[in-house]
Amino acid sequence: MKQRPIGYLFIAPATIHLLLFAWIPIAYAAYLSLFKWDLLKDSKPFIGLKNYADTFQDQAFWNAMWNSTRYTLVSVPVGMVVALFVALMINQKLRGVTLFRTLYYIPAISSGVAVSMLWIYVYLPEHGLINTFLMRFGQNIDFLSHPSWAMWALVFMSIWTGLGPRMILFLAGLIAIPTSLYEAADLDGSTPWKTFWHVTLPMLVPTTFFVLVTSTISAFQIFTPVYMMTRGGPEGTTDVVGYHIYSEAWEKFHVGLASAKSFILLLAILAVAYWQFRAMKSQLEGYSTAVS
Amino acid sequence: MKSLRVTLLYVGLTALAAFLLAPFVWMVLVSLHPSKAPIPTMDKLWPERFHWENYAFVLSMPDIPVARFFFNSIVVTTVVVAGQLLVASLAAYGFARLTFRGRDFIFLMFLLSMMFAGPVTQIPVYLMVRWFGWLNTYAALIVPGLGSAFSVFLFRQFFAAIPKELEEAARMDGAGDLRIYAQVIMPLSKAALATAGAFSFFAVWTDFFWPLLATNSMEMRTLEVGLSVFKNSYGATNWPLQMTAAVVVMLPLLVAFLFTQRYFTKGIMLGGLK
C-alpha cells in the first residue's frame, strides 16, 4: 500500500477537535476528580482518591445507580422486543408500509422537552389521557408523583420514543437475511414459528447486539425527561445517575466529586458493554457449532 | 386466509400508529382551547372555537423572546451541521481512501469516543469553554459540536464502498487528493451527505443538555432550552399555553422530518451495522 501522509491533513481538523472536546476533557475530568473542587470557591485542595471513597459511601449515588439499572433492565429489553415485533410486522410485502415506518419514527425526532411536557399531560391525574380511561373503572393514579409508579411512567415513555430507531435497525437486519435461507427452511417443511427461532433470530444476533449496546448506553444516560418531568422525585425514585451527576455538578457545584461519579458511571457502562459483547460472541460461536 | 392475515396486519399497524401519534393530536387540540381554561375532559376535547390567539401570544411574549430562540437555533444548527459535514467528510476521506501510519488506531479513538461523550466530558468541557470566555456566546453553542465521530463513521462506510478505479482515473489525470475528494468522491456521496446532515440536524436542533449549561441569558437560549424556560415560568398550570408552545417547537421538526425521513432509513441501512 502506498503511504499517503497527506491523509494527516485530511483528518487533522476532526482529530484536533476530537482531542480538544473528547480526549483532553476525559483526562481533565480524571484530574478534577482528585480535587475538592467547588465551582463557587477559590480554594481547590488536592484530596487524592477521597472523592471516589466518598462516592462509594454515598447512598444517594447508589440509589441513582440502582434507579438507572432498573430503568435500563426494563426499558431496553421490553423496548427491543416491541421494536422487533413491529419490524417483523412491517417487513411484509404490503402497500403503504413506508408510511407506517415514517409515522413510527416521529416520536424519536421530536423535541425531548416538548415530548416531556406532552407526557406530563398524558400522566396527569383525573384528566390526563390515561386517567380519563382509568376513571371509568374508578381508578385514578398520579403517575409522576407516586413513588411506585413514576419510574415505570418514564420507562413506558421511553419505549414510545425509542421504537422508531430500534425498529429501523431490526428492519435493516431482517432485510439483510438471504431469502435462500427461508426457501431452504420451507423445503424442509419448517413451520413459521420454527423458522423464526432457527433462521431469523440467529441471523439477527449482530443487529440485536448493536441495538442492545447502544440502547443500554443511552438508557444509562437519560436526562431530559427526568429533568422536565420528575426532577428525580418522588422520594428519589427517579433520580437516575445522569440526573444525579447533573445536580451534583450544577446545583451543588461539587464538580470534583461529580467528575469522580461520572468516571464510576463510565466504568460501569464499559463493563456492561463488554459483558454484552462477550455474551454475543459466545452466542455466535454457539450458533456456528450448531450449524456445522 | 391470506386476506384475513393482511387485514389483521393493517389493523395492528394502524392501531400502533394511533397509539404513537395520539398524544400529538391531543397536544394540538388542547393548544386551541382558551388560555387558562381548566383541563379539557375527553368529551370536550374538541374546542368550541379555535383559539389561535394562543399562538400569537406565545410568539410575541415580551419576556420570553421566542423569535430570538428560533433565530439562535437556526444559526447554531446551520453552522454546526455544515461544519460537521465538512470536517467529518474530510476525515472520512483520509480514513477510507488513504493509507498512513497510525490510521486505524486514530479511527479507533473516534469510535471509542462515541461511547462516553456524555457524562464524563460535560464538566471539563464547560470549564474549558468558560476559560476561553465563551460562555453565553454562539462560540460555546457551536464549536464543541463541530466534530462528530458518528458522521465520520457514516461517511467512512460510504466512501469505502466507492470503486478505486474512479479515483485512479483522476490520479492519472494529475488530480491531487483534495480534487479527488471534492470532484470525485463528494459528488458521488450526496446520499451520505443527506443522511449525515439529517441525523446531525435533529441531534443539534433538539440538544438540550449542552445549551442549558453553556448559556444563561434569555437572548442566547435555543428553542429547546427556551421551551423549558417557558414551562417553568408560564406553564405551571396553563395547559393550553404549554401545549401551544410545545406545538410551536414541534412543528418545524415535523416539517423537516417529512422532507428528510427517507434518509433515516437509508443511513441506518448503510452505516449502522457493518
Coordinates of C-alpha atoms in Angstrom, one line a residue:
Chain A
M1 CA 0.0 0.0 0.0
K2 CA 1.4 3.4 -1.0
Q3 CA 1.7 5.6 2.1
R4 CA 0.0 8.9 1.7
P5 CA 0.9 11.2 4.5
I6 CA -1.4 13.9 3.1
G7 CA -4.0 11.8 5.0
Y8 CA -2.9 13.5 8.2
L9 CA -4.1 16.8 6.7
F10 CA -7.5 15.4 5.9
I11 CA -8.1 14.0 9.4
A12 CA -6.4 17.0 11.1
P13 CA -9.5 19.2 11.8
A14 CA -11.6 16.3 13.1
T15 CA -8.8 14.8 15.1
I16 CA -7.8 18.1 16.7
H17 CA -11.5 18.6 17.6
L18 CA -11.7 15.1 19.0
L19 CA -8.6 15.7 21.2
L20 CA -9.9 19.1 22.4
F21 CA -13.5 18.1 23.1
A22 CA -13.3 14.4 23.9
W23 CA -9.9 13.1 25.0
I24 CA -8.4 16.1 26.8
P25 CA -11.7 16.6 28.7
I26 CA -11.6 13.0 29.8
A27 CA -8.1 13.5 31.1
Y28 CA -9.1 16.8 32.6
A29 CA -12.1 15.1 34.3
A30 CA -9.7 12.5 35.8
Y31 CA -7.6 15.3 37.1
L32 CA -10.6 17.2 38.5
S33 CA -11.8 14.1 40.3
L34 CA -8.7 14.3 42.6
F35 CA -9.6 17.7 44.0
K36 CA -12.2 19.1 46.3
W37 CA -13.2 21.4 43.5
D38 CA -16.2 23.7 44.1
L39 CA -17.3 25.9 41.3
L40 CA -18.0 28.8 43.7
K41 CA -14.9 28.5 45.9
D42 CA -11.3 29.6 45.1
S43 CA -9.5 27.1 47.2
K44 CA -9.4 23.7 45.4
P45 CA -7.3 21.4 47.7
F46 CA -5.9 18.1 46.3
I47 CA -7.5 15.2 48.1
G48 CA -6.3 12.2 46.2
L49 CA -8.9 9.5 45.9
K50 CA -11.2 10.8 48.6
N51 CA -13.9 11.7 46.1
Y52 CA -14.0 8.1 45.0
A53 CA -14.1 6.9 48.6
D54 CA -16.9 9.3 49.3
T55 CA -18.8 8.2 46.3
F56 CA -18.6 4.6 47.4
Q57 CA -20.1 5.7 50.7
D58 CA -22.8 7.9 49.1
Q59 CA -26.2 6.3 49.5
A60 CA -27.8 8.8 47.1
F61 CA -25.3 7.8 44.4
W62 CA -26.0 4.1 44.7
N63 CA -29.7 4.8 44.8
A64 CA -29.2 6.6 41.5
M65 CA -27.2 3.7 40.1
W66 CA -29.9 1.3 41.1
N67 CA -32.6 3.5 39.5
S68 CA -30.7 3.7 36.3
T69 CA -30.2 -0.1 36.4
R70 CA -33.8 -0.9 36.9
Y71 CA -34.8 1.7 34.3
T72 CA -32.4 0.1 31.8
L73 CA -33.2 -3.5 32.7
V74 CA -36.9 -2.9 31.9
S75 CA -36.9 -0.3 29.2
V76 CA -34.2 -1.8 27.0
P77 CA -35.4 -5.5 26.7
V78 CA -39.1 -4.5 26.5
G79 CA -38.4 -1.8 24.0
M80 CA -36.3 -4.2 21.9
V81 CA -39.0 -6.9 21.9
V82 CA -41.6 -4.4 20.9
A83 CA -39.4 -3.0 18.2
L84 CA -38.6 -6.4 16.8
F85 CA -42.2 -7.4 16.8
V86 CA -43.1 -4.2 14.9
A87 CA -40.2 -4.7 12.5
L88 CA -41.5 -8.2 11.7
M89 CA -45.0 -6.8 11.1
I90 CA -43.6 -4.1 8.8
N91 CA -41.2 -6.5 6.9
Q92 CA -44.0 -7.8 4.8
K93 CA -44.7 -7.0 1.2
L94 CA -47.6 -4.7 2.0
R95 CA -48.7 -1.5 0.4
G96 CA -48.1 1.6 2.5
V97 CA -45.6 0.1 4.9
T98 CA -43.3 3.1 4.2
L99 CA -45.9 5.4 5.5
F100 CA -46.2 3.4 8.8
R101 CA -42.4 3.3 9.0
T102 CA -42.3 7.1 8.8
L103 CA -45.1 7.6 11.3
Y104 CA -43.4 5.3 13.8
Y105 CA -40.3 7.4 13.7
I106 CA -41.9 10.7 14.6
P107 CA -41.6 10.4 18.4
A108 CA -37.9 9.8 18.0
I109 CA -37.2 13.0 16.1
S110 CA -39.4 15.1 18.4
S111 CA -38.1 17.7 20.8
G112 CA -37.3 16.0 24.1
V113 CA -38.6 19.0 26.1
A114 CA -41.9 19.2 24.1
V115 CA -42.4 15.4 24.4
S116 CA -41.8 15.6 28.2
M117 CA -44.4 18.3 28.5
L118 CA -46.7 16.2 26.5
W119 CA -46.2 13.2 28.7
I120 CA -46.7 15.2 31.9
Y121 CA -50.1 15.9 30.5
V122 CA -50.7 12.3 29.4
Y123 CA -49.9 11.2 33.0
L124 CA -51.9 13.9 34.8
P125 CA -54.3 12.6 37.5
E126 CA -58.1 12.8 36.6
H127 CA -58.0 14.5 33.2
G128 CA -54.7 13.1 31.8
L129 CA -55.0 10.9 28.7
I130 CA -54.5 7.7 30.7
N131 CA -56.5 8.6 33.7
T132 CA -59.5 9.6 31.7
F133 CA -59.8 5.9 30.8
L134 CA -58.9 4.6 34.2
M135 CA -61.5 6.8 35.8
R136 CA -64.2 4.8 34.0
F137 CA -63.0 1.9 36.2
G138 CA -62.9 4.0 39.3
Q139 CA -59.1 4.3 39.2
N140 CA -57.1 7.5 39.3
I141 CA -53.3 7.3 39.6
D142 CA -51.0 10.3 39.9
F143 CA -48.3 8.5 37.9
L144 CA -45.5 11.0 38.2
S145 CA -46.0 11.7 42.0
H146 CA -46.4 8.2 43.1
P147 CA -43.1 6.5 44.3
S148 CA -44.0 3.1 42.9
W149 CA -45.3 4.4 39.5
A150 CA -43.1 7.3 38.5
M151 CA -40.2 5.2 37.2
W152 CA -42.5 2.9 35.1
A153 CA -44.1 6.0 33.7
L154 CA -40.7 7.1 32.4
V155 CA -39.9 3.6 31.1
F156 CA -43.2 3.5 29.2
M157 CA -42.5 6.8 27.6
S158 CA -39.0 5.7 26.6
I159 CA -40.5 2.7 24.8
W160 CA -42.7 5.1 22.9
T161 CA -39.8 7.4 21.9
G162 CA -37.3 4.6 21.2
L163 CA -39.5 2.4 19.0
G164 CA -38.7 4.1 15.6
P165 CA -34.9 3.9 15.6
R166 CA -34.8 0.4 17.0
M167 CA -37.4 -0.8 14.6
I168 CA -35.5 0.5 11.6
L169 CA -32.3 -1.2 12.9
F170 CA -34.1 -4.5 13.2
L171 CA -35.7 -4.0 9.8
A172 CA -32.3 -3.4 8.2
G173 CA -31.2 -6.7 9.9
L174 CA -34.2 -8.6 8.6
I175 CA -33.8 -7.3 5.0
A176 CA -30.2 -8.5 5.1
I177 CA -31.1 -12.1 5.8
P178 CA -30.7 -14.0 2.5
T179 CA -34.0 -15.3 1.2
S180 CA -32.3 -18.6 0.3
L181 CA -32.3 -19.5 4.0
Y182 CA -36.1 -19.1 4.2
E183 CA -36.5 -21.1 1.0
A184 CA -34.4 -23.9 2.5
A185 CA -36.4 -23.8 5.7
D186 CA -39.6 -24.0 3.6
L187 CA -38.3 -27.0 1.7
D188 CA -37.5 -28.7 5.0
G189 CA -41.2 -28.2 5.9
S190 CA -40.4 -25.8 8.8
T191 CA -43.3 -24.0 10.5
P192 CA -43.2 -20.2 10.6
W193 CA -42.5 -20.3 14.3
K194 CA -39.6 -22.7 13.9
T195 CA -38.2 -20.7 11.0
F196 CA -38.4 -17.6 13.3
W197 CA -36.4 -19.4 16.1
H198 CA -33.9 -21.2 13.9
V199 CA -33.3 -18.8 11.0
T200 CA -34.5 -15.3 11.8
L201 CA -33.3 -14.9 15.3
P202 CA -29.8 -16.4 14.9
M203 CA -29.3 -14.2 11.8
L204 CA -30.3 -11.2 13.9
V205 CA -27.7 -11.7 16.6
P206 CA -25.3 -8.9 15.4
T207 CA -28.2 -6.5 15.0
T208 CA -29.6 -7.4 18.4
F209 CA -26.2 -6.9 19.9
F210 CA -25.8 -3.5 18.3
V211 CA -29.3 -2.3 19.4
L212 CA -28.7 -3.7 22.9
V213 CA -25.4 -1.9 23.4
T214 CA -26.5 1.4 22.0
S215 CA -29.8 1.3 23.9
T216 CA -28.0 0.4 27.1
I217 CA -25.6 3.2 26.8
S218 CA -28.2 5.8 26.1
A219 CA -30.6 4.4 28.8
F220 CA -27.9 4.9 31.4
Q221 CA -27.6 8.5 30.4
I222 CA -31.2 9.7 30.2
F223 CA -31.6 13.2 31.4
T224 CA -34.2 15.4 29.7
P225 CA -37.3 13.5 30.7
V226 CA -36.2 13.3 34.3
Y227 CA -35.2 17.0 34.4
M228 CA -38.5 18.0 32.9
M229 CA -40.9 15.6 34.5
T230 CA -39.8 14.5 37.9
R231 CA -36.6 16.1 38.9
G232 CA -35.5 12.8 40.4
G233 CA -38.6 12.6 42.6
P234 CA -40.9 11.4 44.2
E235 CA -38.7 10.4 47.1
G236 CA -35.7 9.9 44.8
T237 CA -37.3 7.0 42.9
T238 CA -36.5 8.5 39.5
D239 CA -33.1 10.0 40.5
V240 CA -31.2 8.3 37.7
V241 CA -27.5 8.6 37.6
G242 CA -27.4 11.1 34.7
Y243 CA -29.6 13.5 36.7
H244 CA -27.8 12.7 39.9
I245 CA -24.4 13.8 38.4
Y246 CA -26.0 16.8 36.9
S247 CA -27.4 18.0 40.2
E248 CA -24.1 17.2 42.0
A249 CA -22.2 19.4 39.5
W250 CA -24.7 22.2 38.6
E251 CA -26.9 22.5 41.6
K252 CA -24.4 21.8 44.4
F253 CA -21.4 22.9 42.3
H254 CA -19.2 19.9 43.5
V255 CA -17.5 19.4 40.2
G256 CA -14.7 17.3 41.6
L257 CA -17.0 14.9 43.3
A258 CA -19.3 14.9 40.2
S259 CA -16.3 14.0 38.0
A260 CA -15.4 11.1 40.2
K261 CA -19.0 9.9 40.0
S262 CA -19.0 10.3 36.2
F263 CA -15.9 8.1 36.0
I264 CA -17.6 5.4 38.1
L265 CA -20.6 5.6 35.8
L266 CA -18.3 5.3 32.7
L267 CA -16.6 2.2 34.1
A268 CA -20.0 0.7 34.8
I269 CA -21.2 1.3 31.3
L270 CA -18.0 -0.1 29.8
A271 CA -18.2 -3.2 32.0
V272 CA -21.8 -3.8 30.9
A273 CA -21.0 -3.2 27.2
Y274 CA -18.0 -5.6 27.5
W275 CA -20.1 -8.2 29.1
Q276 CA -22.8 -7.9 26.4
F277 CA -20.0 -8.2 23.8
R278 CA -18.7 -11.4 25.4
A279 CA -22.2 -12.8 25.6
M280 CA -22.8 -12.1 21.9
K281 CA -19.6 -13.7 20.9
S282 CA -20.3 -17.0 22.8
Q283 CA -23.9 -16.8 21.3
L284 CA -22.5 -16.5 17.8
E285 CA -20.0 -19.3 18.4
G286 CA -22.8 -21.5 19.7
Y287 CA -24.7 -21.0 16.5
S288 CA -21.8 -21.7 14.3
T289 CA -21.0 -25.0 16.1
A290 CA -24.7 -25.9 16.0
V291 CA -24.8 -25.3 12.2
S292 CA -21.5 -27.2 11.4
Chain B
M1 CA -56.9 -16.9 5.0
K2 CA -54.3 -14.7 3.4
S3 CA -56.5 -11.7 3.2
L4 CA -57.5 -12.1 6.8
R5 CA -53.8 -12.0 7.8
V6 CA -53.3 -8.9 5.7
T7 CA -56.3 -7.2 7.3
L8 CA -55.1 -8.1 10.7
L9 CA -51.7 -6.7 9.9
Y10 CA -53.2 -3.4 8.7
V11 CA -55.4 -3.2 11.8
G12 CA -52.3 -3.8 14.0
L13 CA -50.2 -1.3 12.2
T14 CA -52.9 1.4 12.2
A15 CA -53.6 0.9 15.9
L16 CA -50.0 1.3 16.7
A17 CA -49.8 4.4 14.6
A18 CA -52.8 5.8 16.5
F19 CA -51.2 4.9 19.8
L20 CA -47.9 6.6 18.9
L21 CA -49.5 9.7 17.5
A22 CA -52.5 10.2 19.7
P23 CA -50.5 12.4 22.2
F24 CA -49.6 14.7 19.4
V25 CA -53.2 15.1 18.2
W26 CA -54.2 15.8 21.7
M27 CA -51.4 18.3 22.1
V28 CA -52.7 20.3 19.1
L29 CA -56.4 20.1 20.3
V30 CA -55.5 21.3 23.8
S31 CA -53.4 24.2 22.4
L32 CA -56.6 25.6 20.8
H33 CA -58.5 25.8 24.0
P34 CA -58.8 29.2 25.7
S35 CA -55.8 30.1 27.7
K36 CA -56.1 29.4 31.4
A37 CA -59.1 27.2 30.8
P38 CA -59.3 24.1 33.0
I39 CA -58.0 20.9 31.6
P40 CA -60.5 19.8 28.9
T41 CA -62.1 16.4 29.5
M42 CA -62.2 13.8 26.8
D43 CA -65.7 14.6 25.6
K44 CA -65.0 18.4 25.4
L45 CA -61.6 17.9 23.8
W46 CA -62.7 19.5 20.5
P47 CA -62.6 23.2 21.3
E48 CA -65.8 25.2 20.8
R49 CA -63.8 27.6 18.7
F50 CA -60.1 27.5 17.8
H51 CA -58.2 29.9 20.0
W52 CA -55.4 30.8 17.5
E53 CA -54.6 33.8 19.7
N54 CA -52.7 31.4 21.9
Y55 CA -50.2 31.1 19.1
A56 CA -50.0 34.9 18.7
F57 CA -49.4 35.2 22.4
V58 CA -46.7 32.6 22.6
L59 CA -44.9 34.1 19.6
S60 CA -44.9 37.6 21.0
M61 CA -44.3 37.3 24.7
P62 CA -42.3 40.4 25.9
D63 CA -40.2 38.5 28.5
I64 CA -39.6 35.3 26.6
P65 CA -38.3 36.1 23.1
V66 CA -39.4 33.0 21.1
A67 CA -38.4 34.6 17.8
R68 CA -34.9 35.1 19.2
F69 CA -34.9 31.4 20.2
F70 CA -35.8 30.4 16.7
F71 CA -33.0 32.6 15.3
N72 CA -30.5 31.1 17.7
S73 CA -31.5 27.6 16.9
I74 CA -31.3 28.3 13.2
V75 CA -27.9 29.9 13.4
V76 CA -26.4 27.3 15.7
T77 CA -27.9 24.3 13.8
T78 CA -26.9 25.6 10.4
V79 CA -23.3 26.3 11.3
V80 CA -22.9 23.1 13.3
V81 CA -24.4 20.9 10.6
A82 CA -22.4 22.5 7.8
G83 CA -19.2 22.4 9.8
Q84 CA -19.7 18.8 10.9
L85 CA -20.3 17.7 7.3
L86 CA -17.2 19.3 6.1
V87 CA -14.9 18.2 8.9
A88 CA -16.3 14.7 9.1
S89 CA -16.2 14.1 5.3
L90 CA -12.6 15.3 5.0
A91 CA -11.6 13.0 7.9
A92 CA -13.6 10.1 6.4
Y93 CA -11.8 10.6 3.1
G94 CA -8.5 10.2 4.9
F95 CA -9.7 7.1 6.8
A96 CA -11.4 5.4 3.9
R97 CA -9.2 6.2 0.9
L98 CA -5.7 6.9 2.1
T99 CA -3.1 4.8 3.9
F100 CA -0.8 6.3 6.5
R101 CA 0.8 5.3 9.7
G102 CA -1.5 5.2 12.8
R103 CA -4.6 5.5 10.7
D104 CA -6.6 2.6 12.2
F105 CA -5.6 3.5 15.7
I106 CA -6.8 7.1 15.3
F107 CA -10.0 5.8 13.8
L108 CA -10.5 3.6 16.9
M109 CA -10.1 6.7 19.1
F110 CA -13.1 8.2 17.2
L111 CA -15.2 5.1 17.7
L112 CA -14.4 4.9 21.4
S113 CA -15.3 8.5 22.0
M114 CA -18.8 7.7 20.9
M115 CA -19.3 5.6 24.0
F116 CA -18.6 8.2 26.6
A117 CA -19.1 11.6 25.1
G118 CA -22.0 12.3 27.6
P119 CA -21.4 12.0 31.3
V120 CA -17.7 12.4 31.6
T121 CA -17.0 15.3 29.3
Q122 CA -19.7 17.7 30.4
I123 CA -17.9 19.2 33.3
P124 CA -14.4 19.6 31.8
V125 CA -15.8 21.0 28.5
Y126 CA -17.8 23.5 30.5
L127 CA -14.7 24.6 32.4
M128 CA -12.7 24.9 29.2
V129 CA -15.4 26.9 27.5
R130 CA -15.6 29.2 30.5
W131 CA -11.8 29.6 30.4
F132 CA -12.0 30.5 26.7
G133 CA -14.5 33.2 27.8
W134 CA -17.1 31.7 25.5
L135 CA -20.0 31.1 28.0
N136 CA -23.2 32.6 26.7
T137 CA -21.9 33.1 23.2
Y138 CA -22.5 31.4 19.9
A139 CA -19.0 30.0 20.0
A140 CA -20.0 28.0 23.1
L141 CA -23.0 26.6 21.3
I142 CA -21.2 25.9 18.0
V143 CA -17.5 25.0 18.5
P144 CA -17.9 21.9 20.7
G145 CA -20.5 20.5 18.3
L146 CA -18.3 20.8 15.1
G147 CA -16.9 17.3 15.4
S148 CA -19.0 14.2 15.2
A149 CA -17.5 10.7 15.4
F150 CA -20.8 9.3 14.2
S151 CA -20.7 11.3 11.0
V152 CA -17.0 10.4 10.4
F153 CA -18.1 6.7 10.8
L154 CA -21.0 7.1 8.4
F155 CA -19.0 8.8 5.7
R156 CA -16.2 6.3 6.0
Q157 CA -18.6 3.4 5.4
F158 CA -19.9 5.1 2.4
F159 CA -16.6 6.3 0.9
A160 CA -15.1 2.8 1.4
A161 CA -17.7 1.4 -1.0
I162 CA -16.8 3.7 -3.9
P163 CA -14.7 1.8 -6.5
K164 CA -11.0 2.5 -6.6
E165 CA -11.0 2.8 -10.4
L166 CA -12.7 6.2 -10.4
E167 CA -10.0 7.6 -8.2
E168 CA -7.2 6.1 -10.2
A169 CA -8.5 7.6 -13.4
A170 CA -8.5 11.0 -11.7
R171 CA -4.9 10.4 -10.4
M172 CA -3.8 9.6 -14.0
D173 CA -5.1 13.0 -15.0
G174 CA -2.9 14.5 -12.3
A175 CA -5.5 15.3 -9.8
G176 CA -4.4 15.6 -6.1
D177 CA -6.3 14.3 -3.2
L178 CA -8.2 17.5 -2.5
R179 CA -9.5 17.4 -6.0
I180 CA -10.4 13.8 -5.8
Y181 CA -12.2 14.4 -2.6
A182 CA -14.1 17.5 -4.0
Q183 CA -14.7 16.4 -7.6
V184 CA -14.9 12.6 -7.5
I185 CA -15.9 11.3 -4.0
M186 CA -18.2 14.1 -2.8
P187 CA -20.4 14.3 -5.9
L188 CA -21.0 10.5 -5.6
S189 CA -21.9 10.9 -1.9
K190 CA -25.0 13.0 -1.9
A191 CA -26.9 10.3 -0.2
A192 CA -24.3 10.1 2.6
L193 CA -24.3 13.9 2.9
A194 CA -28.1 13.9 3.2
T195 CA -28.1 11.2 5.8
A196 CA -25.4 12.6 8.0
G197 CA -26.9 16.0 7.6
A198 CA -30.4 14.8 8.6
F199 CA -29.1 12.9 11.7
S200 CA -27.0 15.9 12.8
F201 CA -29.7 18.4 12.1
F202 CA -32.1 16.7 14.5
A203 CA -29.4 15.9 17.1
V204 CA -28.3 19.6 17.2
W205 CA -31.7 21.2 17.0
T206 CA -33.1 19.1 19.9
D207 CA -30.0 19.1 22.0
F208 CA -30.9 20.2 25.5
F209 CA -28.2 19.4 27.9
W210 CA -25.3 21.4 26.4
P211 CA -27.2 24.7 25.6
L212 CA -28.7 24.5 29.1
L213 CA -25.2 24.6 30.6
A214 CA -23.5 26.9 28.1
T215 CA -26.0 29.7 28.2
N216 CA -27.7 31.7 30.9
S217 CA -29.2 34.8 29.3
M218 CA -32.6 34.8 27.6
E219 CA -31.1 36.1 24.3
M220 CA -28.7 33.2 24.0
R221 CA -31.2 30.4 24.6
T222 CA -32.0 27.9 21.9
L223 CA -35.6 26.9 21.2
E224 CA -35.3 23.6 23.1
V225 CA -33.9 25.3 26.3
G226 CA -36.3 28.2 25.7
L227 CA -39.2 25.9 25.9
S228 CA -38.2 24.6 29.3
V229 CA -37.8 28.2 30.5
F230 CA -41.3 28.9 29.2
K231 CA -42.6 25.8 31.0
N232 CA -41.1 26.9 34.3
S233 CA -42.4 30.5 34.2
Y234 CA -45.7 30.4 32.3
G235 CA -46.6 26.8 32.1
A236 CA -47.3 25.6 35.6
T237 CA -51.0 25.0 35.2
N238 CA -51.8 26.8 32.0
W239 CA -52.1 23.7 29.8
P240 CA -53.4 25.3 26.6
L241 CA -50.5 27.7 26.5
Q242 CA -48.0 25.0 27.4
M243 CA -49.3 22.8 24.6
T244 CA -49.2 25.8 22.2
A245 CA -45.5 26.3 23.0
A246 CA -44.9 22.6 22.5
V247 CA -46.6 22.7 19.1
V248 CA -44.5 25.8 18.1
V249 CA -41.4 23.8 18.9
M250 CA -42.6 20.6 17.3
L251 CA -43.9 21.9 14.0
P252 CA -40.6 22.9 12.4
L253 CA -39.2 19.5 13.4
L254 CA -42.1 17.6 11.8
V255 CA -41.8 19.6 8.6
A256 CA -38.1 19.0 8.5
F257 CA -38.7 15.3 9.1
L258 CA -41.2 14.9 6.3
F259 CA -38.5 16.2 3.9
T260 CA -35.7 14.1 5.3
Q261 CA -37.3 11.0 6.6
R262 CA -36.1 8.6 3.8
Y263 CA -32.5 9.3 4.8
F264 CA -33.1 8.0 8.3
T265 CA -33.8 4.5 6.9
K266 CA -31.1 4.8 4.3
G267 CA -28.5 6.0 6.8
I268 CA -29.1 3.1 9.2
M269 CA -29.0 0.6 6.4
L270 CA -25.7 1.9 5.2
G271 CA -24.0 3.0 8.3
G272 CA -25.4 1.1 11.2
L273 CA -24.3 -2.4 11.1
K274 CA -21.2 -3.3 9.2

